[in-house]
mmCIF file of C-alpha atoms in Angstrom:
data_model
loop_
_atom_site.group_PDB
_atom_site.id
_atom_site.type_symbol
_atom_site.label_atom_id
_atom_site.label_comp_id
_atom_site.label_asym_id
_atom_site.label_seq_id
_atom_site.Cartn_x
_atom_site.Cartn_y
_atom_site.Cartn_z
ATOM 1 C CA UNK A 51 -26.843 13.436 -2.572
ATOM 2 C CA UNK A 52 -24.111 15.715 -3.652
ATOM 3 C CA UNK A 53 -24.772 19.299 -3.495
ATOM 4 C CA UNK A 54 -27.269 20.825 -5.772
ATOM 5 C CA UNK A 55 -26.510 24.914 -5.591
ATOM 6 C CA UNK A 56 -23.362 27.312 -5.650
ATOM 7 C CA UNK A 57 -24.238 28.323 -2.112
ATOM 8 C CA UNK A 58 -23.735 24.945 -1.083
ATOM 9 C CA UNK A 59 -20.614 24.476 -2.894
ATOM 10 C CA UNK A 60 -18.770 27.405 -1.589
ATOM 11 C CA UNK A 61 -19.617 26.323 1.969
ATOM 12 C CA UNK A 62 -17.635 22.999 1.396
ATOM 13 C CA UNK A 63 -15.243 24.884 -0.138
ATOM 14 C CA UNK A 64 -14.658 27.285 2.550
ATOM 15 C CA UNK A 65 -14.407 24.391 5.246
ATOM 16 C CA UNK A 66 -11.339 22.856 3.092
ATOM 17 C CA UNK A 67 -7.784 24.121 4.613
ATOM 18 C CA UNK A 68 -6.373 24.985 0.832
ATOM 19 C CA UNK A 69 -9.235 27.345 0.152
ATOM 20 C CA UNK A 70 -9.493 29.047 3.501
ATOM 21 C CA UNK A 71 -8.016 32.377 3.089
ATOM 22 C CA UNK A 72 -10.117 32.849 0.260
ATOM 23 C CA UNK A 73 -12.804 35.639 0.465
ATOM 24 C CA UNK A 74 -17.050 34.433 -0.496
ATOM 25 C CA UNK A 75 -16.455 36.418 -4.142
ATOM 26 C CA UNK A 76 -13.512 34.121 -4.950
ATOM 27 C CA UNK A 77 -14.288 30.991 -3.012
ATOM 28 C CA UNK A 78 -17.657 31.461 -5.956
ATOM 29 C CA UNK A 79 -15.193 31.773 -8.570
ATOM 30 C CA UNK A 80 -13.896 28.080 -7.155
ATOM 31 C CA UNK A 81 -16.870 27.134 -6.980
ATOM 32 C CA UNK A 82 -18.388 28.131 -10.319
ATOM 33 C CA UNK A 83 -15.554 25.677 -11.957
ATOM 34 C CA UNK A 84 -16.241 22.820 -9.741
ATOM 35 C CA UNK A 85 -18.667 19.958 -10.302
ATOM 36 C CA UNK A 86 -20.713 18.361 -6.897
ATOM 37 C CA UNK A 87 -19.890 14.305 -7.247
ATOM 38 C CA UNK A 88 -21.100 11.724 -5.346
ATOM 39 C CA UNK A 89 -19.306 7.699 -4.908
ATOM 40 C CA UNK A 90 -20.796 5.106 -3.496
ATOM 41 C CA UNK A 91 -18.990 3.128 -1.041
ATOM 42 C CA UNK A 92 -16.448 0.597 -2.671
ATOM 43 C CA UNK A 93 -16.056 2.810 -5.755
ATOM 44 C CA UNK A 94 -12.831 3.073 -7.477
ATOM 45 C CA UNK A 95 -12.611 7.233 -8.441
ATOM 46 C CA UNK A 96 -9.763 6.654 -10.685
ATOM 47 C CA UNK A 97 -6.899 3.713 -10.659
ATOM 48 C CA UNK A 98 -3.092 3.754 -10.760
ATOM 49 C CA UNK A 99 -1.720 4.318 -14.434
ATOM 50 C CA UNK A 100 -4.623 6.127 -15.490
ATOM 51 C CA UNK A 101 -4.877 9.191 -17.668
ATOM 52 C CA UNK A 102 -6.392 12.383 -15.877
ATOM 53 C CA UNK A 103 -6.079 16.112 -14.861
ATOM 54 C CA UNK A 104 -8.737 16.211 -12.001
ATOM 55 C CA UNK A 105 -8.191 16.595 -8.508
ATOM 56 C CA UNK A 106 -10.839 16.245 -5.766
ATOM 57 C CA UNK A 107 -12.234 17.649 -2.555
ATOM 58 C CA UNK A 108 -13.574 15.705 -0.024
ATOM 59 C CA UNK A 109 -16.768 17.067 1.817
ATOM 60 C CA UNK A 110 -18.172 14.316 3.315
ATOM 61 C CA UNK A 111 -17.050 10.391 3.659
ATOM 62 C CA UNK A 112 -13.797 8.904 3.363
ATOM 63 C CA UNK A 113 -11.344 7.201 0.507
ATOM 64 C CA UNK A 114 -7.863 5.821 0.557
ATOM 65 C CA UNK A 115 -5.109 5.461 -1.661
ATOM 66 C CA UNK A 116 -3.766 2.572 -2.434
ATOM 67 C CA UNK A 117 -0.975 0.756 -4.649
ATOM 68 C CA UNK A 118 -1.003 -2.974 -6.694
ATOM 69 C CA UNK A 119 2.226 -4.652 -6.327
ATOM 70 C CA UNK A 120 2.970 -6.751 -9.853
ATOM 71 C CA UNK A 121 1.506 -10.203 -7.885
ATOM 72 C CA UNK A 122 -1.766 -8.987 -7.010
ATOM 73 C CA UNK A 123 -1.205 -7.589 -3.127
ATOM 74 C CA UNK A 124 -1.931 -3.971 -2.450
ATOM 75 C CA UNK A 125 -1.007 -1.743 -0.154
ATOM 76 C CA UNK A 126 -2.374 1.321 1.195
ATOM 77 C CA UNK A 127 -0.914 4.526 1.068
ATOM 78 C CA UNK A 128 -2.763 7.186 2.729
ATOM 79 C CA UNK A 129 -6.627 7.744 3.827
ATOM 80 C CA UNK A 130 -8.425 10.818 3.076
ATOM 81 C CA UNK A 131 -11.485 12.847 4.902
ATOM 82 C CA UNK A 132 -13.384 16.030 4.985
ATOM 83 C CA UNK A 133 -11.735 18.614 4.255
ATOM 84 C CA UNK A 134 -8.600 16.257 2.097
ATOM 85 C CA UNK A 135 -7.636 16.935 -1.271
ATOM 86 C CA UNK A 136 -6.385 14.048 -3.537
ATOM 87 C CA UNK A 137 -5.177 14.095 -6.992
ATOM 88 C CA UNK A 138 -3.158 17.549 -6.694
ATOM 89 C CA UNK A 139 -0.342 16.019 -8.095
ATOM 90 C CA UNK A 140 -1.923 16.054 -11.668
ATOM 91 C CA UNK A 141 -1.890 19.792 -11.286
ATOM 92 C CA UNK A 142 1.989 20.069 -12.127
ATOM 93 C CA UNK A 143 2.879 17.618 -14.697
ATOM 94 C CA UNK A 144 1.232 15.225 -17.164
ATOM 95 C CA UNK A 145 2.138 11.954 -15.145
ATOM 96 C CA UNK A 146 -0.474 9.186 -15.074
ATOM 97 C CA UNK A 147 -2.135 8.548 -12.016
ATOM 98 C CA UNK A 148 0.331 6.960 -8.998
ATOM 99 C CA UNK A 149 -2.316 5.145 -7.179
ATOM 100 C CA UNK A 150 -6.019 3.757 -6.669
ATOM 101 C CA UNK A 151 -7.908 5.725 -4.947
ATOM 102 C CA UNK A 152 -11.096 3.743 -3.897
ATOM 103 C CA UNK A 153 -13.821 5.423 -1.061
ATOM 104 C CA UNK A 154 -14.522 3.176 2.065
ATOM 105 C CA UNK A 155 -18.025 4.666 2.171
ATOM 106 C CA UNK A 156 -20.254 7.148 1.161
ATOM 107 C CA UNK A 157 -18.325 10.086 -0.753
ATOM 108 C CA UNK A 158 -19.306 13.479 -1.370
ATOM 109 C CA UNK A 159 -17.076 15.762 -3.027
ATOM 110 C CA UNK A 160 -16.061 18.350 -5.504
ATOM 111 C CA UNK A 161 -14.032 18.030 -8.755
ATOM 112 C CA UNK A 162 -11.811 20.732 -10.238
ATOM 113 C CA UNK A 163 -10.354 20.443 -13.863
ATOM 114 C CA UNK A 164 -6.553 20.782 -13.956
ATOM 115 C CA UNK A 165 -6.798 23.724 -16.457
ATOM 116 C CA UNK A 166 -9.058 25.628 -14.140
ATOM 117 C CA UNK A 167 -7.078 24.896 -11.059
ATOM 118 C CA UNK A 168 -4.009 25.811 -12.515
ATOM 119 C CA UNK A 169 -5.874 29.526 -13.218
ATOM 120 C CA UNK A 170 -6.766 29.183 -9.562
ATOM 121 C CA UNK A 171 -2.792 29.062 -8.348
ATOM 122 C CA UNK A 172 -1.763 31.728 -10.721
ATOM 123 C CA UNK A 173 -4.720 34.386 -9.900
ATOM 124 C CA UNK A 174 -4.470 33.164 -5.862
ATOM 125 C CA UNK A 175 -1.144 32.441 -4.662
ATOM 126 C CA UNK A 176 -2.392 31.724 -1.314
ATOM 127 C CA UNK A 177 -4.252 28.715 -2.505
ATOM 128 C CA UNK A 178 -0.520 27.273 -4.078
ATOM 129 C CA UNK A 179 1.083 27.945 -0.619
ATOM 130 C CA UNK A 180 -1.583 25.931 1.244
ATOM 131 C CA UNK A 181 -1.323 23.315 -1.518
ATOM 132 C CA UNK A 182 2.623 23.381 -0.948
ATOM 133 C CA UNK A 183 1.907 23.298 2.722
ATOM 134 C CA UNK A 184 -0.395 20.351 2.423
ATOM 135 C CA UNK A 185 1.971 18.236 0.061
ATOM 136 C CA UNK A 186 4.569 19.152 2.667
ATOM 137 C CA UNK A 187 2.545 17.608 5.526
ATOM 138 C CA UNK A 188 1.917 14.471 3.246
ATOM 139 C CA UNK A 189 5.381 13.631 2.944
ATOM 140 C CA UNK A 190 6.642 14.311 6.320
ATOM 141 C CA UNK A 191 3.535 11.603 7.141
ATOM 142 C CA UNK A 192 5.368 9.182 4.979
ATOM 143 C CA UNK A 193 8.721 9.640 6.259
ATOM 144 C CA UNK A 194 7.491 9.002 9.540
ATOM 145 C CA UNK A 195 6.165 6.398 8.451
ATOM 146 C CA UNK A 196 9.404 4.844 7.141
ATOM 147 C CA UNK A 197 10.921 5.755 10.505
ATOM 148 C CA UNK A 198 8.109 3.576 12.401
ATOM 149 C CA UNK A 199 8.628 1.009 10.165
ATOM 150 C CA UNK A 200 12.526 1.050 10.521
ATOM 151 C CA UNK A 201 12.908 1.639 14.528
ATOM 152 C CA UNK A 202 9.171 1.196 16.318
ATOM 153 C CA UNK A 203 8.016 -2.127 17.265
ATOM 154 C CA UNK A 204 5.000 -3.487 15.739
ATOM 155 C CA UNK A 205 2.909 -2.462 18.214
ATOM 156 C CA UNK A 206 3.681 1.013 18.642
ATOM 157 C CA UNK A 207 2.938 1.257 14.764
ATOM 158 C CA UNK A 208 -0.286 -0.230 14.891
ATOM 159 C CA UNK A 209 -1.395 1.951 18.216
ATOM 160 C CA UNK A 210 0.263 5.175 16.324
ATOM 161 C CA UNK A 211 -2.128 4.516 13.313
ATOM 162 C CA UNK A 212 -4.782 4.492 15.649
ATOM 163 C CA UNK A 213 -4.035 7.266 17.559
ATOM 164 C CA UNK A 214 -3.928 8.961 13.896
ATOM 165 C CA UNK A 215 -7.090 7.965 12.995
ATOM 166 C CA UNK A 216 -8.749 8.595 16.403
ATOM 167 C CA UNK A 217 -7.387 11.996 15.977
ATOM 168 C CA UNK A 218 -8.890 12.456 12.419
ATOM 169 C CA UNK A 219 -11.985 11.195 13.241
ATOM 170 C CA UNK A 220 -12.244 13.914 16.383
ATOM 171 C CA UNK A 221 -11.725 16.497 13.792
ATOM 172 C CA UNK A 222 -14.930 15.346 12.576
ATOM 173 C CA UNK A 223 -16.783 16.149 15.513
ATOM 174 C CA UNK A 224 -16.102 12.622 16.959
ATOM 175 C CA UNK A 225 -16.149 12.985 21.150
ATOM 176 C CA UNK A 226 -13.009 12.555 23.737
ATOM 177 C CA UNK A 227 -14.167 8.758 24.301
ATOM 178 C CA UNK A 228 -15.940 5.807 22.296
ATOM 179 C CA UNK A 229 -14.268 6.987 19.147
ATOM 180 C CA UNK A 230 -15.571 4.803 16.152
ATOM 181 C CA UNK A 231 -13.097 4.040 13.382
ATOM 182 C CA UNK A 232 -13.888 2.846 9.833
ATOM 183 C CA UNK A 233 -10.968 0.511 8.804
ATOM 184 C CA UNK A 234 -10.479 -2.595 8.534
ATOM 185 C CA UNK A 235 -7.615 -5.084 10.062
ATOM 186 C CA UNK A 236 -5.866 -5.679 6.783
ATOM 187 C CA UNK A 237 -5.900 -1.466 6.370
ATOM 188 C CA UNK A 238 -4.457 -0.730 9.595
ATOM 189 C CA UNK A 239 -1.440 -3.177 9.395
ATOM 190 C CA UNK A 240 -0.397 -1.618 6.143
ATOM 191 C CA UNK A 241 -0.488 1.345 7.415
ATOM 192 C CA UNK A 242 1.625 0.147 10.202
ATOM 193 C CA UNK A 243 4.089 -1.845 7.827
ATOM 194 C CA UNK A 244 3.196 -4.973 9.390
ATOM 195 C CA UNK A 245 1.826 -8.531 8.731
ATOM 196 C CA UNK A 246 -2.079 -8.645 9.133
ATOM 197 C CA UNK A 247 -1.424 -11.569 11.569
ATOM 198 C CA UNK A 248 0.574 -8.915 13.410
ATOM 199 C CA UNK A 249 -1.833 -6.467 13.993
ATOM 200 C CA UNK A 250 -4.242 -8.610 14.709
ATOM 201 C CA UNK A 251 -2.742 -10.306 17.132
ATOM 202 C CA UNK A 252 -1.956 -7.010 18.997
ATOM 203 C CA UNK A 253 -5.693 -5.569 18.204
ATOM 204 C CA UNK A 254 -6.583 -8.573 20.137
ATOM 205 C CA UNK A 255 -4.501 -7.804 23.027
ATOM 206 C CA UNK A 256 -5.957 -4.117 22.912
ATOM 207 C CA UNK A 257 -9.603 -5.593 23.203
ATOM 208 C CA UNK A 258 -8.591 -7.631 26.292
ATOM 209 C CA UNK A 259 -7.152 -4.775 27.888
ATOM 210 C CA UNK A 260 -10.761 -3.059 27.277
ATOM 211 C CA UNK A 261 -9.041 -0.343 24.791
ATOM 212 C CA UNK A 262 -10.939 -1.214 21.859
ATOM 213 C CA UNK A 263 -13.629 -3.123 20.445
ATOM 214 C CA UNK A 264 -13.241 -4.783 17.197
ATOM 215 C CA UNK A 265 -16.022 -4.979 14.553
ATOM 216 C CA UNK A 266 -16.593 -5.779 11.222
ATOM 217 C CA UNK A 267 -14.458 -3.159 9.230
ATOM 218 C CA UNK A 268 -14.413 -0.681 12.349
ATOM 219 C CA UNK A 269 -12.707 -0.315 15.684
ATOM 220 C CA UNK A 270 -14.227 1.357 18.426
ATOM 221 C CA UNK A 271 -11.380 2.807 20.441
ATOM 222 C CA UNK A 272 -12.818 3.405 23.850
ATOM 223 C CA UNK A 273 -9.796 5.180 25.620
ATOM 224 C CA UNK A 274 -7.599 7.036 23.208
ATOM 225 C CA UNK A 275 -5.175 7.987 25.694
ATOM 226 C CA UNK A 276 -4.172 4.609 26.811
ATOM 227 C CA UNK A 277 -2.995 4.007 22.948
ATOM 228 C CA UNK A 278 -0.343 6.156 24.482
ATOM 229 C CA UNK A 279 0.959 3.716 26.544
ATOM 230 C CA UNK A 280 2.023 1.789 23.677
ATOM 231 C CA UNK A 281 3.354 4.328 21.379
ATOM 232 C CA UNK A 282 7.221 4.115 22.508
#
């Protein structure tokens, strides 16, 4: 369920990176203009070309973004976890939405209006550079990727994804070893900028090698290190 009180609220809030240098009185202010939500997994929060001003916080579960190319294929763009914010670009201009976003299980999270996040920039300017800061990080993710894509073998993108994810996953109290993954095949070679035959194929070959263990819309990557080895 999503959370019920204020108190609750401002201690999701205070575990997101953007809101962090805020002090409890204004991190209640945040809080008093956001509203708790809770998505189911497989639920679409809002779709490419739509109409809206709201961004959201994740708390608790995870969603990614994706994009529908005109003959039905999709692609994904990003992935998104505790502590994410998604949707910020409807903050600064009145663009429709650029992509799906769509959770891959259970979502908890908090909504904030564009008009009252706006007022949040303005009377906190640390919150705008942290938003900068984040939007920053975003795009030097993407032109990374774009550089895999252009000079890395297939296989180093598909272990680099993984080592991502294994990393992101540790940040949610995941351990050194055994690290599950929620993704599926088809998710992890667009990420990569592969074929899913691709990926699969070299999933396999991680398996053998006793790296990973493959499951229905998870990996279990049993060494993160070794994904090391392949990353080149």
């Amino acid at each position: 369920m999503p959370p019920q009180s204020s108190a609750q609220s401002i201690e999701l809030l205070a575990q997101v990176p953007v809101f962090e240098a805020l002090a409890p009185p204004d991190l209640a202010q945040v809080a008093d203009v956001a509203v708790p939500r809770h998505f189911s997994g497989g639920t679409v929060i809002f779709r490419e070309g739509d109409t809206s001003d709201t961004c959201y916080v994740v708390g608790r579960g995870h969603a990614r973004a994706v994009r529908e190319n005109v003959d039905g294929r999709t692609i994904t763009l990003a992935h998104f976890g505790p502590g994410d914010i998604f949707g910020e670009l409807a903050m600064f201009d009145d663009e429709k939405r650029s992509a799906t976003i769509e959770t891959l299980d259970e979502v908890e999270a908090i909504a904030i209006l564009g008009q009252d996040f706006r007022r949040l920039l303005r009377e906190h300017p640390d919150i705008a550079v942290k938003l900068v800061i984040g939007l920053g990080r975003r795009l030097r993710e993407a032109n990374e990727r774009l550089a895999r894509q252009s000079f890395q073998t297939v296989q180093s993108r598909v272990a680099g994804v993984l080592g991502q994810l294994v990393r992101q996953a540790q940040s949610e109290g995941a351990g050194e070893r055994d690290v599950l993954v929620t993704i599926t095949q088809a998710d992890i070679a667009q990420l990569a900028g592969s074929s899913r035959e691709s990926a699969s194929r070299f999933l396999a070959v991680l398996e053998r090698a006793g790296v990973v263990t493959q499951g229905r819309g998870r990996v279990t990557v049993h060494e993160p290190s070794a994904l090391e080895r392949y990353v080149y």
